[in-house]
Amino acid sequence: MRILSGIQPSGILHIGNYLGAMRQQIALQEEHEPIYLLVDLHAITVPQDPKLLRQNTLNAAAMYLALGLDPEKAILYVQSQLSEHAELAWILTTIASMGELERMTQFKEKGRGEERTKVGMGLFSYPLLMAADILLYKAQKVPIGDDQVQHLELARDIAKRFNQRFGDTFPIPDALLAESGARIMGLDDPTVKMSKSATSAYNYIALTDDADTVRNKIKKAVTDSGSEITYGNDKPALKNLLTIFSGVTNEKAETITERYAGKGYADFKTDLADALIAFLSPIQERYQHLLTDEQQLVDILHAGAERARPQAAHTLKEIKEKLGFVL
Ligand code: AQP
């Protein structure tokens, strides 16, 4: 079974990226040969500083490895290293409609505040590039966070339409959502998802945050009214903190809440910060070590692209033949 997902190297990676996507992506390498892309072509749909984009791409590769991705098992590479992604994305623009792209909430949110005519074309067609990533490898399962489900639905529609017009070509891909943590919310606002492009750093716990920063952010994290530590929809901020607590300790949320019967938020927050620090410290050590050898990271990414290239080329050739291109 082919599994594929991507992550934008557009800044820091946060605990939402990990619990919502990267954790299960890495676990899947034990039984499959998944493909994970550092999607720089997606990242440039909003302005990027070139030097920073390069560094963020290497940082994201180092973080995947520090979290346990084994490049012998999973295939990790940079999307722009194989031109087939962009080529297929163009072909898909010819079978998608403006109307279906206009319905995408990410485009609406990221373009908010901009005059409509000024929203970038790349941002608009972003989901088609994602569909191309998936369809290029005929992926059947796509491990993503909840916020990407709408884009996956579009990829499914595009795959079905292509199959109808040109004959059976693509399996219809399914989203693989984490059982818990598929949507981690902002620490400063539990009504919006944790996001690397949040205006305040108090929105997220970066995987690279040091111990003092983690303590400070958890201390400032918003909580709900009342002082009891319970897990439920009536306490969305606490529910989010408990999901994070449970995610980094592998304890059930209910088991955690039992420990805080009769205690207040202060104890809970101190322990949550400690749990996060204990989880992040060894990862950060490996991450820093991996970044000392940039060439090794580049080599791993090149090797990943070379492993993936034959299948990407094969699928694109098949598609071109079906479209009637002279090869
Ligand atoms: N808050 C989240 N909870 C659970 N999963 C999340 N993901 C992102 N945020 C959360 C999942 O992480 C994977 C990689 O995300 P991405 O960087 O490619 O795209 P994104 O969804 O746009 O992530 P951000 O951090 O929110 O970036 P910005 O701020 O640029 O929009 C995806 O599988 C995503 O679902």
Short mmCIF file of C-alpha atoms and ligand atoms in Angstrom, two decimals, residues 5-22 25 37 39 42 46 48 64 106 109-110 126 130 142-149 151 176-178 180-186 192-198 203-204 240, ligand 1:
data_model
loop_
_atom_site.label_atom_id
_atom_site.label_comp_id
_atom_site.label_asym_id
_atom_site.label_seq_id
_atom_site.Cartn_x
_atom_site.Cartn_y
_atom_site.Cartn_z
CA SER A 5 2.22 12.98 2.87
CA GLY A 6 3.92 16.36 2.80
CA ILE A 7 4.93 19.07 5.18
CA GLN A 8 5.75 22.68 4.37
CA PRO A 9 9.27 23.77 5.24
CA SER A 10 7.93 27.24 5.88
CA GLY A 11 9.02 27.81 9.44
CA ILE A 12 9.08 26.10 12.76
CA LEU A 13 7.42 22.73 13.26
CA HIS A 14 5.13 22.55 16.25
CA ILE A 15 3.62 19.97 18.53
CA GLY A 16 0.41 20.10 16.40
CA ASN A 17 2.38 19.01 13.32
CA TYR A 18 3.88 16.20 15.37
CA LEU A 19 0.75 14.89 17.10
CA GLY A 20 -1.52 15.49 14.10
CA ALA A 21 0.71 14.14 11.36
CA MET A 22 4.39 13.32 11.89
CA GLN A 25 3.69 9.12 9.55
CA LEU A 37 7.83 15.29 1.02
CA VAL A 39 6.88 20.62 0.03
CA HIS A 42 3.80 24.68 -1.59
CA VAL A 46 3.35 32.74 0.39
CA GLN A 48 9.63 33.14 1.53
CA TYR A 64 11.94 14.17 10.77
CA GLN A 106 -7.26 27.46 3.57
CA GLU A 109 -8.22 32.09 5.36
CA LYS A 110 -4.74 32.79 4.04
CA TYR A 126 -2.21 24.87 -3.82
CA MET A 130 -1.13 18.49 -3.28
CA VAL A 142 -2.54 10.06 3.22
CA PRO A 143 -1.65 10.66 6.89
CA ILE A 144 -2.59 14.30 7.55
CA GLY A 145 -4.03 16.57 10.22
CA ASP A 146 -7.71 17.40 10.19
CA ASP A 147 -7.12 20.79 8.52
CA GLN A 148 -6.00 19.10 5.31
CA VAL A 149 -9.07 16.87 4.91
CA HIS A 151 -7.81 19.34 0.29
CA LEU A 176 -5.44 8.73 7.67
CA LEU A 177 -6.24 10.80 10.73
CA ALA A 178 -4.55 10.44 14.10
CA SER A 180 -6.05 11.71 19.04
CA GLY A 181 -4.45 15.05 18.16
CA ALA A 182 -5.73 15.36 14.58
CA ARG A 183 -6.45 19.00 15.37
CA ILE A 184 -4.36 20.58 18.09
CA MET A 185 -5.65 24.03 18.94
CA GLY A 186 -3.75 27.24 19.71
CA VAL A 192 -8.33 28.14 16.16
CA LYS A 193 -5.83 25.44 15.20
CA MET A 194 -2.23 25.63 16.39
CA SER A 195 -0.38 27.15 13.45
CA LYS A 196 3.20 28.03 12.61
CA SER A 197 2.04 31.23 10.94
CA ALA A 198 0.17 32.39 14.04
CA ASN A 203 -0.05 30.05 20.02
CA TYR A 204 2.26 27.05 19.69
CA ASN A 240 -6.51 20.63 24.17
N1 AQP B 1 -2.78 22.26 14.69
C1 AQP B 1 -2.60 21.11 14.07
N2 AQP B 1 -3.08 19.96 14.61
C2 AQP B 1 -2.90 18.78 13.98
N3 AQP B 1 -2.26 18.65 12.80
C3 AQP B 1 -1.77 19.77 12.22
N4 AQP B 1 -1.09 19.99 11.08
C4 AQP B 1 -0.83 21.31 10.97
N5 AQP B 1 -1.32 21.97 12.02
C5 AQP B 1 -1.91 21.05 12.82
C6 AQP B 1 -0.72 18.95 10.14
O1 AQP B 1 0.68 18.97 9.98
C7 AQP B 1 1.00 18.58 8.64
C8 AQP B 1 1.94 19.56 8.03
O2 AQP B 1 1.37 20.82 7.99
P1 AQP B 1 1.87 21.87 6.94
O3 AQP B 1 3.00 22.62 7.50
O4 AQP B 1 2.18 21.25 5.67
O5 AQP B 1 0.62 22.71 6.66
P2 AQP B 1 -0.35 23.49 7.55
O6 AQP B 1 -1.54 22.66 7.83
O7 AQP B 1 -0.62 24.71 6.80
O8 AQP B 1 0.44 23.75 8.91
P3 AQP B 1 0.51 25.03 9.79
O9 AQP B 1 1.47 24.74 10.85
O10 AQP B 1 -0.84 25.46 10.22
O11 AQP B 1 1.11 26.09 8.82
P4 AQP B 1 0.50 27.47 8.38
O12 AQP B 1 0.48 28.27 9.61
O13 AQP B 1 1.48 27.95 7.36
O14 AQP B 1 -0.88 27.24 7.82
C9 AQP B 1 -0.32 18.48 7.88
O15 AQP B 1 -0.69 17.12 7.77
C10 AQP B 1 -1.27 19.22 8.75
O16 AQP B 1 -2.59 18.74 8.62
#
